[in-house]
XYZ file of C-alpha atoms in Angstrom:
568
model
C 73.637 167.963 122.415
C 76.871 166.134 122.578
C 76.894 163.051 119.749
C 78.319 160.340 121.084
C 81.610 159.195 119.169
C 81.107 156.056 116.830
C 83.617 153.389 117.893
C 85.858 152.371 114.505
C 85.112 149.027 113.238
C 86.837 146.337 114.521
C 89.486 145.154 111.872
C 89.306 141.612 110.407
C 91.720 139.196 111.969
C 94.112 138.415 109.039
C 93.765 134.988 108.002
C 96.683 132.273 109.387
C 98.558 131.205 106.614
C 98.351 127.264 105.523
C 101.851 126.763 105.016
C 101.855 127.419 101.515
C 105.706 127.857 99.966
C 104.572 129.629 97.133
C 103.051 132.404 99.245
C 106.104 132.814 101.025
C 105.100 130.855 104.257
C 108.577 128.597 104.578
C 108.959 128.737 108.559
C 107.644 125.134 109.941
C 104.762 124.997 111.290
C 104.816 121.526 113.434
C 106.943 118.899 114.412
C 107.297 117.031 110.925
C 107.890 120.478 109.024
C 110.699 120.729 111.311
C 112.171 117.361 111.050
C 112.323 117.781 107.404
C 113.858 121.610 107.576
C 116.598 119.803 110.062
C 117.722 117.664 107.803
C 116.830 115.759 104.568
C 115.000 112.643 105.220
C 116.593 111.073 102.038
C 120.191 111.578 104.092
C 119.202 109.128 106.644
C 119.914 105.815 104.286
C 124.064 106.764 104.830
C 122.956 106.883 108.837
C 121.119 103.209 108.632
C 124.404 101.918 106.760
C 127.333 103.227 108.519
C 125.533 103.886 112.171
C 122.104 102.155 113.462
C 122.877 98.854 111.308
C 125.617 98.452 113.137
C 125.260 99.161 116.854
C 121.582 98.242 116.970
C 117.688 99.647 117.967
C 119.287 101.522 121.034
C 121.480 103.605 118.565
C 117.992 105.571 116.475
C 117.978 108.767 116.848
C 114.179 109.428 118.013
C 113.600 112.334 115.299
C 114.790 109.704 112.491
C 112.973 106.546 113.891
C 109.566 108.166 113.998
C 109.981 110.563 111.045
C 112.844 109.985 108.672
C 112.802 106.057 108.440
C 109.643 106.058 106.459
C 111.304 107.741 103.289
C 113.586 104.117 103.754
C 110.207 102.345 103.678
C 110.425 101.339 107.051
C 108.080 101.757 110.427
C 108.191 100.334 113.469
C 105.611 98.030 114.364
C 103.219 98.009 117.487
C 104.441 96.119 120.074
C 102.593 93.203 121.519
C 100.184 93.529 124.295
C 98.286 97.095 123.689
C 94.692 96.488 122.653
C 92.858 98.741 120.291
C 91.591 100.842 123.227
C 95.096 102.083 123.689
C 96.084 103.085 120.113
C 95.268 106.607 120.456
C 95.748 107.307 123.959
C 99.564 105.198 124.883
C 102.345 107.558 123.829
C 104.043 106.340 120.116
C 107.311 105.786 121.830
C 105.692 102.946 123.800
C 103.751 101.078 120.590
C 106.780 101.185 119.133
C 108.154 97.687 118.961
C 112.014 96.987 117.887
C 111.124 95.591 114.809
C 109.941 97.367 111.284
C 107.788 96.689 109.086
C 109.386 97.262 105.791
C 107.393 98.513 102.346
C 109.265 97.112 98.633
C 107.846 99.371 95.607
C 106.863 97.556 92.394
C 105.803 100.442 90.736
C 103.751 98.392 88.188
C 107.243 96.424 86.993
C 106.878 93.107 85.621
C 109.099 91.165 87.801
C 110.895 88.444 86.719
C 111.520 85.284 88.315
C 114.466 86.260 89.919
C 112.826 89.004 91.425
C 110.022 86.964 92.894
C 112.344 84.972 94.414
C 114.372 87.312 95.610
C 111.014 88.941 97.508
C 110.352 85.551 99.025
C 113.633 84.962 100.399
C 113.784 88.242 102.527
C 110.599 86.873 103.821
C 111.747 83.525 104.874
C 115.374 84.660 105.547
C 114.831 88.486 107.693
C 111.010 88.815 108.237
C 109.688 85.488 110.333
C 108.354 84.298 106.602
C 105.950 87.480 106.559
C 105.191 89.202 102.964
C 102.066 90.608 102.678
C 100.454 92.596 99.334
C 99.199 95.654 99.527
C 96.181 97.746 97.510
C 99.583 100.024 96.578
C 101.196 97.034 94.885
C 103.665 96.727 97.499
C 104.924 93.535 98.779
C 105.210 94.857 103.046
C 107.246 92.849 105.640
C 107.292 92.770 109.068
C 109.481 91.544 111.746
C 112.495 93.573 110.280
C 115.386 94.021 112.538
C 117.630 97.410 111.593
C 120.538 95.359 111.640
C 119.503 93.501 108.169
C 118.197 96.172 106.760
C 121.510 96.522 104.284
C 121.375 93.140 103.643
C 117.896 93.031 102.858
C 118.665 96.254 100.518
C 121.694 94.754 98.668
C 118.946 91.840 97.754
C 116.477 94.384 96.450
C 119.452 96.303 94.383
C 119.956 93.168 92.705
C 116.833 92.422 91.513
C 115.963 96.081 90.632
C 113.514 97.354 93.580
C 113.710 99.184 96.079
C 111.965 100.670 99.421
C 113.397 104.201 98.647
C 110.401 106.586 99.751
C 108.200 103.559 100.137
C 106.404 105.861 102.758
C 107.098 109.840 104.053
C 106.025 112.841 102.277
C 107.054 111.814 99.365
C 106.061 110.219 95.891
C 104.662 106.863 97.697
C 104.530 103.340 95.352
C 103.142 104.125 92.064
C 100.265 101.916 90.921
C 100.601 100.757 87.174
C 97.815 98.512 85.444
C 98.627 95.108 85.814
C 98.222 93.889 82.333
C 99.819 96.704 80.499
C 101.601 96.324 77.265
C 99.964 92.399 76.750
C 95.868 93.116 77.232
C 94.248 92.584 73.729
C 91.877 95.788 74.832
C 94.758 98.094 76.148
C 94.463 101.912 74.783
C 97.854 102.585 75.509
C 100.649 101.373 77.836
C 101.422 103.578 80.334
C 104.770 101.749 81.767
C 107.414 103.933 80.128
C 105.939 106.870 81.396
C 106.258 105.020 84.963
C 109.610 104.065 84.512
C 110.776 107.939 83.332
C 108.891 109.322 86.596
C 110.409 107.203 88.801
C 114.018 107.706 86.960
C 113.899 111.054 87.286
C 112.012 111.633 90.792
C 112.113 109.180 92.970
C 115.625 109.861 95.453
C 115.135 113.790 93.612
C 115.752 115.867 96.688
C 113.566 118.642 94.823
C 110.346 116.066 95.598
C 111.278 114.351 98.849
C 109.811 116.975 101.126
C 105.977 117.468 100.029
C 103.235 118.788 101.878
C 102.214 114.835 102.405
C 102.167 111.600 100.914
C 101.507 111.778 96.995
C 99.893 109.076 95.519
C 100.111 108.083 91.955
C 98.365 105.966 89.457
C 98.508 105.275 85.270
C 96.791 103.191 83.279
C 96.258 102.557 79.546
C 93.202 99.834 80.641
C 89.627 100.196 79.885
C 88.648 99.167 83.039
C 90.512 101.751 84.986
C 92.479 98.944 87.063
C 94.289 101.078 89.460
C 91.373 103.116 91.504
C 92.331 106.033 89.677
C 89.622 108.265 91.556
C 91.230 107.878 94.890
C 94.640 108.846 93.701
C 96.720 112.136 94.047
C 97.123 112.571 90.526
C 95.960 109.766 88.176
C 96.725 109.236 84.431
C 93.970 107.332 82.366
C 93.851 105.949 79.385
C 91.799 108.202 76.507
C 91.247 108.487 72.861
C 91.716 112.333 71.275
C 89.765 111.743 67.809
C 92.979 113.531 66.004
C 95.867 112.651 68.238
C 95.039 109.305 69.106
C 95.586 107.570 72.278
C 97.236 109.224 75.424
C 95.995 110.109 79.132
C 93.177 112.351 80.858
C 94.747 114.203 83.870
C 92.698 113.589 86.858
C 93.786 115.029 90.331
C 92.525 115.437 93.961
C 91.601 112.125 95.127
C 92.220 110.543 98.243
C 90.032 108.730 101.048
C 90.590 108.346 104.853
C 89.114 110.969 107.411
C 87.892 113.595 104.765
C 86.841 111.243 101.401
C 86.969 112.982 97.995
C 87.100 111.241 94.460
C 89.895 113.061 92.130
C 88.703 115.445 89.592
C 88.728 115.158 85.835
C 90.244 117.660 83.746
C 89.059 116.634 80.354
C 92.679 116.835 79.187
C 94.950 114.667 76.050
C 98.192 114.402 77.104
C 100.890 111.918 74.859
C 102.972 109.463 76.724
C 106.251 111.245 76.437
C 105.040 114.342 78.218
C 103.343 112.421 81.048
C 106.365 113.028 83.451
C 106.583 116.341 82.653
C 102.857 116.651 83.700
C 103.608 114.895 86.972
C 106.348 117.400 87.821
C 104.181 119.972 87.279
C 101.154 118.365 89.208
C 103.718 117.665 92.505
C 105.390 120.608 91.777
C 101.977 122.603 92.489
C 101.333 120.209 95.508
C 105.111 120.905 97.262
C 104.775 125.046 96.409
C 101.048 125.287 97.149
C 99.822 122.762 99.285
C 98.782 123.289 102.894
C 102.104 122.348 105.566
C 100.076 124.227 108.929
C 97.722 121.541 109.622
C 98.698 117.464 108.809
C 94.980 117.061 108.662
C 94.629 118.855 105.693
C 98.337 118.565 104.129
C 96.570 116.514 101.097
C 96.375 117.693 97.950
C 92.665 116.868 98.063
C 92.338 119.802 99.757
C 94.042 122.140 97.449
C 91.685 121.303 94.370
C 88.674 121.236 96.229
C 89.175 125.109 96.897
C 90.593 125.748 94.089
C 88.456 124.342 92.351
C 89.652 122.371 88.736
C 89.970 125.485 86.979
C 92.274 127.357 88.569
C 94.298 124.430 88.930
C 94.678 123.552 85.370
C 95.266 127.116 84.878
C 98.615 127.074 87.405
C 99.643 123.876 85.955
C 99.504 125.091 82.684
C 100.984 128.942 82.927
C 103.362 128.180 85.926
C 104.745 124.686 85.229
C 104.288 123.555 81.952
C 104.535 126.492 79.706
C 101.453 125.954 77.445
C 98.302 124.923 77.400
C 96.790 121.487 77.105
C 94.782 119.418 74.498
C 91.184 119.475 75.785
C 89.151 116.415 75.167
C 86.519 114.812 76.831
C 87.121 112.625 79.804
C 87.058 108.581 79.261
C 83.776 106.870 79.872
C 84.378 105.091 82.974
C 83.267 101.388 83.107
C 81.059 99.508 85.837
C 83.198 98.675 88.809
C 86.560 97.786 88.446
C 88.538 94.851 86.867
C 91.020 92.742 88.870
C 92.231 90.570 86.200
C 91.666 87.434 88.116
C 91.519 84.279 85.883
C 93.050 82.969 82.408
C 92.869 86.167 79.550
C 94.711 86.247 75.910
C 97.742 88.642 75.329
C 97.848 90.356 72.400
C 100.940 88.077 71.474
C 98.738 85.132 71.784
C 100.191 84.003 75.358
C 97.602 84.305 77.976
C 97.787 86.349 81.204
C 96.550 84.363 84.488
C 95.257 86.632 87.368
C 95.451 85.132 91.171
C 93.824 85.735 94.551
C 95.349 85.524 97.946
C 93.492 85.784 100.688
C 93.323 89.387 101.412
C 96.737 90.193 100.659
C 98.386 87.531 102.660
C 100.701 85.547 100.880
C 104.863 84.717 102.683
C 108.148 84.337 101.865
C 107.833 80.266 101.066
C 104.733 81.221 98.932
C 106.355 83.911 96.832
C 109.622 81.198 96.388
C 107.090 78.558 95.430
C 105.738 80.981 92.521
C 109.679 81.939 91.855
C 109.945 78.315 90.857
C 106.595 77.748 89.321
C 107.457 80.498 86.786
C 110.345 79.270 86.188
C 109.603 75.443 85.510
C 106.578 76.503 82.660
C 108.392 79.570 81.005
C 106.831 82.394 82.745
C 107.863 85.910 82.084
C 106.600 87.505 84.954
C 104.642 88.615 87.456
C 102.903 91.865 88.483
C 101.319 93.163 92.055
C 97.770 94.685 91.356
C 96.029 97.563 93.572
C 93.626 94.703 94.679
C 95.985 93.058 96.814
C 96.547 90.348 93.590
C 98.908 88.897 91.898
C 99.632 88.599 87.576
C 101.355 86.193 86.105
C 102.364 87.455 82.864
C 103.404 85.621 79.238
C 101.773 81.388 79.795
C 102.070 79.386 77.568
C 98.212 78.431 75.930
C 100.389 74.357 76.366
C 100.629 74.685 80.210
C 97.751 77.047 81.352
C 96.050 74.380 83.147
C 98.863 72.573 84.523
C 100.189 76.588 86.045
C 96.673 76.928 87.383
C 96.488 73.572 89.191
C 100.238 74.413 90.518
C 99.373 77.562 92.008
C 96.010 76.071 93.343
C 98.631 73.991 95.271
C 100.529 76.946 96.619
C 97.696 78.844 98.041
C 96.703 81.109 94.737
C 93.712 80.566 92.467
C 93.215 81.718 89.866
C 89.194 80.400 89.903
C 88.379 82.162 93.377
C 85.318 82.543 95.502
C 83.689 85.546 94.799
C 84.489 86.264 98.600
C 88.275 85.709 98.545
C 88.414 87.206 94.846
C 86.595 90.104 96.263
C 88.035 91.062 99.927
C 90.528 93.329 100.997
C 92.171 93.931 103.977
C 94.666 96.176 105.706
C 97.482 95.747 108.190
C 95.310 95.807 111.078
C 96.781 95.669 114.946
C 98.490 92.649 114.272
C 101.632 95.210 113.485
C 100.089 98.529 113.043
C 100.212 101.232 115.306
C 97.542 103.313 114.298
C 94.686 100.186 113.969
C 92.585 99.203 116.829
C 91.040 96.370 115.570
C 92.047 93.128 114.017
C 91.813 92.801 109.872
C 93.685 90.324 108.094
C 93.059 87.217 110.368
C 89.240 88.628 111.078
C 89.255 88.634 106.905
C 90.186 85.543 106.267
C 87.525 83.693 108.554
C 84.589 86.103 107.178
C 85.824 84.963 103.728
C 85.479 81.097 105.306
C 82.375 81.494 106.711
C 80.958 83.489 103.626
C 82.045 80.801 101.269
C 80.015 78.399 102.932
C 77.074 80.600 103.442
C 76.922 81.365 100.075
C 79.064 79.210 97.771
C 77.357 80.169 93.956
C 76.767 84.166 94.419
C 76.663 84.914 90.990
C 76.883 88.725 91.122
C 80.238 90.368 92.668
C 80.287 91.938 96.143
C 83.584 93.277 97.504
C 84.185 93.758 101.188
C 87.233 96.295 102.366
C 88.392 95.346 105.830
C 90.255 98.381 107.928
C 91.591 98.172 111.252
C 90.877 102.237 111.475
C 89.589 105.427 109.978
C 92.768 105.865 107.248
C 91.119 103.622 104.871
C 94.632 102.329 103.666
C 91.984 99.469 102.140
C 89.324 101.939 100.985
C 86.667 101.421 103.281
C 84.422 103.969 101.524
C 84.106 102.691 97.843
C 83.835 98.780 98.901
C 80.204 97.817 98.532
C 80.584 96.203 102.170
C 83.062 98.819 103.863
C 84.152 98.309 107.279
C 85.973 100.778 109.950
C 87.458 99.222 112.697
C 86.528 100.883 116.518
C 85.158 99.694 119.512
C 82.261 99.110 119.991
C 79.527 99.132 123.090
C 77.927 95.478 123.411
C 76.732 94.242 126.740
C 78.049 96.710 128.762
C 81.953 96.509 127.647
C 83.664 97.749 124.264
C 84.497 95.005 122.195
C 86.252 94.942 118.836
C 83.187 96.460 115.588
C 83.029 98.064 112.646
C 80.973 100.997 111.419
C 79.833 99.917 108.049
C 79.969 101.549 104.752
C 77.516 99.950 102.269
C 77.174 100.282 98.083
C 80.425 102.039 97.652
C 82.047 102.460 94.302
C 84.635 103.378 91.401
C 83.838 103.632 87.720
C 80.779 104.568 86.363
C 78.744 104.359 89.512
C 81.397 105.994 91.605
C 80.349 107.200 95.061
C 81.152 106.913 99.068
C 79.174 104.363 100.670
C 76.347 105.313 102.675
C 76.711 105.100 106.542
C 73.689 104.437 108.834
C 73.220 105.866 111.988
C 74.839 105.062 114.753
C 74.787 101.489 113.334
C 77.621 99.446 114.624
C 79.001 95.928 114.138
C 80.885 93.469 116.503
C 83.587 91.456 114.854
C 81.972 88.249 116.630
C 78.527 89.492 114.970
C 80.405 90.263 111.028
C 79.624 87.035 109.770
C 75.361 86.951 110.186
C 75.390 90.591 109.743
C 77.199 90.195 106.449
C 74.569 87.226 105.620
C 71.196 89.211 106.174
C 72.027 92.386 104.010
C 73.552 89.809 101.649
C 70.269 87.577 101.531
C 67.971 90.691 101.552
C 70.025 92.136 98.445
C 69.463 88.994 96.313
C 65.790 88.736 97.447
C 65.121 92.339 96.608
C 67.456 92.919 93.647
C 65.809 94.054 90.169
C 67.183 92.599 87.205
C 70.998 93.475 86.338
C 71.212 95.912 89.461
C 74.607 95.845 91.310
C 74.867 96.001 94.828
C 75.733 99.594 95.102
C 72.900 100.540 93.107
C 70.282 98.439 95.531
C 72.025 99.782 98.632
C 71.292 103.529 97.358
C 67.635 102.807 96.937
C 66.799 99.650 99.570
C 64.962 100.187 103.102
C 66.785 101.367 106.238
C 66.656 98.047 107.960
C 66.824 95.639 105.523
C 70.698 97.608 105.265
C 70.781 97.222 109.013
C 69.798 93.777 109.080
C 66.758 94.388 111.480
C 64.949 92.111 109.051
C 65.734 89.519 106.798
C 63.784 88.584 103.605
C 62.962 85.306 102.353
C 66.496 83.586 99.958
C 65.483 84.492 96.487
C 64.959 81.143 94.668
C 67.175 82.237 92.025
């Protein structure tokens, strides 16, 4: 009998490397790993001075208007006249307006006077009175023509900011707690450590070509003020019981497409070794991280299959050298604190926290605060991750008189819940990649909402995006909303798909989506109202939002029915 030969078994495809440096995968892998091989996008600054400043928009090299610029802090807006049904499917070259918008780090700096001035007057002077702030603590521009660009940066030199790797894959704005070094319940100020990172890495060509954006936060603050669970690497505030106080390492955050809150390591670390903790932490993101794929060029991705472990582990016997202090991680507090309203320093002046309307504030307003500070004595301001503003060292003499000035201006500092409460990002007003309207569709919710319900007594925040990047962090607002079109009547009009009962702190989690449940902008307002209603109708004592969202009936969430107002 003849046996019939046994085939061998097939051998297992070898698996495609991610990109990873480390592992000795250096050859680019798509278009933006090869712009960066070509040629340092920090070198492009000497090409904006000496060449496209001076003979104009026609003059860009294509590979440094769409890539390089960003590490300058600038983009190029979306022209006018493409609707949000053309955002993904016109080529970039034709959203690309001949304008940029332009990003200024604050980097949690208190900024003087000068400095606030100094940020309006670009506005009025280069960018059509735009100046918006960001959840990054960024004051962003638009309307920026290339030719002002050294102007505008000789401005920023002299009040000591910058836009230098503003965006790119690169160390983006840090976010610092607004009220460190002057709140009476700080554990420890963080803003040296800042400083000292940014001294010795931001312009570093050894950091200005990572994987992706990197995304830092510190705070000494209680309250966790700077959304440190959606950060690349975070540093927060902690007691050890021998050291005393110092920073947990957390790592791995980050929201858009693929949502993940950052993982704790349980670590002490003192302030002087925090920037040698961040070099190792971006150090492990620019060897290891995954370059094949943009989708998943995050560091997010890195822990999550690593797992927290094996990343402290690296950090500690391939970076650093030693080990770290283990301690348990902070207790993390209910929601998060803005710092809106009048507070005490610790040096008996008093802090006053203010609330534009999602972000948008202008050149003229920012010159209006310039002189307010100056005319009572004020030492400063600082941006906050909430789209706010700080105004740092009042006098207790002329609190009220500062309040009722900046009331005047267009800043309270005794908001609505609604505008305290509401973010909002670019949107397609200048961005390329939104497809629905934000800041202006903000502002009118906040409006209508006011009016609707003028007393809430409980706070409810509502993030605004004009697509899925969550730039305003559409999935830990309790009211998040993603801009798309939407079906209504037969023709796609401009919606949201809603996020509801998201959260940082102690009841941190992505908001929960329903079901092919979509909004129209023209329907935001009632919607808005009946989940609203139906929360304080069905609310047990003391429960947030987020917590009633996570337990409350499908269509009281949809708004398919509306309870009776709750007479309280």
């Amino acid at each position: 009998m003849t046996e019939t030969p046994t085939r061998p078994a097939p051998k297992p495809r070898p698996k495609r490397g991610e990109g990873q440096w480390a592992l000795g995968y250096r050859e680019p892998l798509n278009k933006n790993e090869q712009s960066k091989k070509d040629d340092n996008p920090l070198n492009v600054r000497g090409r904006i001075l000496s060449i496209y400043s001076k003979r104009g928009f026609d003059s860009i090299d294509p590979a440094d208007l769409r890539g390089r610029f960003r590490w300058m802090g600038l983009y190029t807006q979306r022209a006018p006249g493409f609707d949000g049904g053309k955002t993904a499917t016109v080529p970039e070259e034709e959203l690309d307006d001949r304008y940029f918008m332009l990003r200024v780090r604050s980097d949690g700096r208190l900024l003087s006077p000068a400095a606030v001035r100094a940020l309006g007057t670009i506005g009025q002077d280069f960018a059509r009175d735009t100046a918006d702030v960001t959840d990054r603590a960024n004051i962003q521009y638009h309307w920026i023509r290339i030719e002002d660009v050294p102007t505008i940066w000789e401005r920023l030199d002299e009040a000591g900011l910058s836009s230098l790797e503003a965006c790119g894959d690169s160390p983006r704005p840090f976010l610092g707690s607004p009220v460190a070094g002057v709140a009476t319940d700080e554990i420890i100020d963080g803003s040296p450590a800042l400083e000292e990172i940014y001294r010795r890495f931001i312009g570093n060509p050894d950091f200005s070509n990572l994987p992706r954006k990197f995304k830092t936060a510190v705070t000494g603050h209680p309250s966790h003020d700077v959304s440190p669970e959606t950060n690349d690497i975070s540093f927060v505030g902690t007691v050890h019981p021998e050291h005393g106080p110092g920073f947990d390492l957390w790592v791995g955050g980050g929201l858009s497409t693929n949502p993940m809150l950052a993982q704790k390591l349980g670590v002490w670390i003192p302030l002087d070794e925090v920037p040698d903790v961040w070099e190792g932490v971006a150090s492990i993101f620019r060897d290891y991280g995954y370059r094949r794929l943009r989708s998943r060029a995050r560091l997010k991705f890195l822990v999550a299959d690593w797992g927290v472990e094996k990343f402290r582990e690296v950090l500690e016997t391939e970076y650093l050298g030693r080990e770290l202090v283990s301690t348990p991680s902070p207790v993390s507090p209910v929601g998060h604190r803005d710092h809106i309203g009048v507070h005490e320093q610790k040096d008996g002046k008093l802090y006053v926290g203010v609330a534009p309307t999602a972000g948008r504030v202008s050149g003229t307003m920012l010159v209006q605060l310039a002189e307010l500070m100056d005319a009572h004595g004020i030492a400063g301001a600082r941006l906050t991750p909430y789209q706010k503003i700080v105004l740092i060292g009042v006098e207790p003499a002329v609190v009220e008189q500062v309040v009722e000035a900046l009331d005047v201006i267009g800043l309270s500092a005794r908001p609505s819940n609604w505008r305290r409460n509401t973010m909002a990002c670019t949107g397609i007003e200048f961005c390329k990649l939104a497809i629905v309207d934000t800041k202006e569709r903000a502002r009118r919710l906040v409006d209508s909402l006011e009016q609707r319900f003028p007393e809430l007594d409980t706070p409810i925040t509502v993030n605004v995006n004009g697509c899925p990047n969550a730039c305003a962090r559409t999935q830990v607002g309790d009211i998040g909303l993603k801009g798309q079109l939407v079906m209504h009547e037969g023709e796609q009009v401009e919606g949201f798909q809603v996020h509801l009962g998201g959260a940082t702190g102690l009841e941190a989690n992505f908001g929960r989506k329903l079901r092919a449940h979509k909004v129209t902008s023209a329907g935001l307002d009632d919607y808005i109202t009946t989940v609203v209603t139906n929360y304080l109708a069905d609310r047990t004592e003391a429960e947030t939002f987020s917590a009633w969202v996570h337990r409350a009936d499908e269509e009281l969430l949809r708004g398919e029915r509306q309870l009776a107002a709750s007479a309280s």
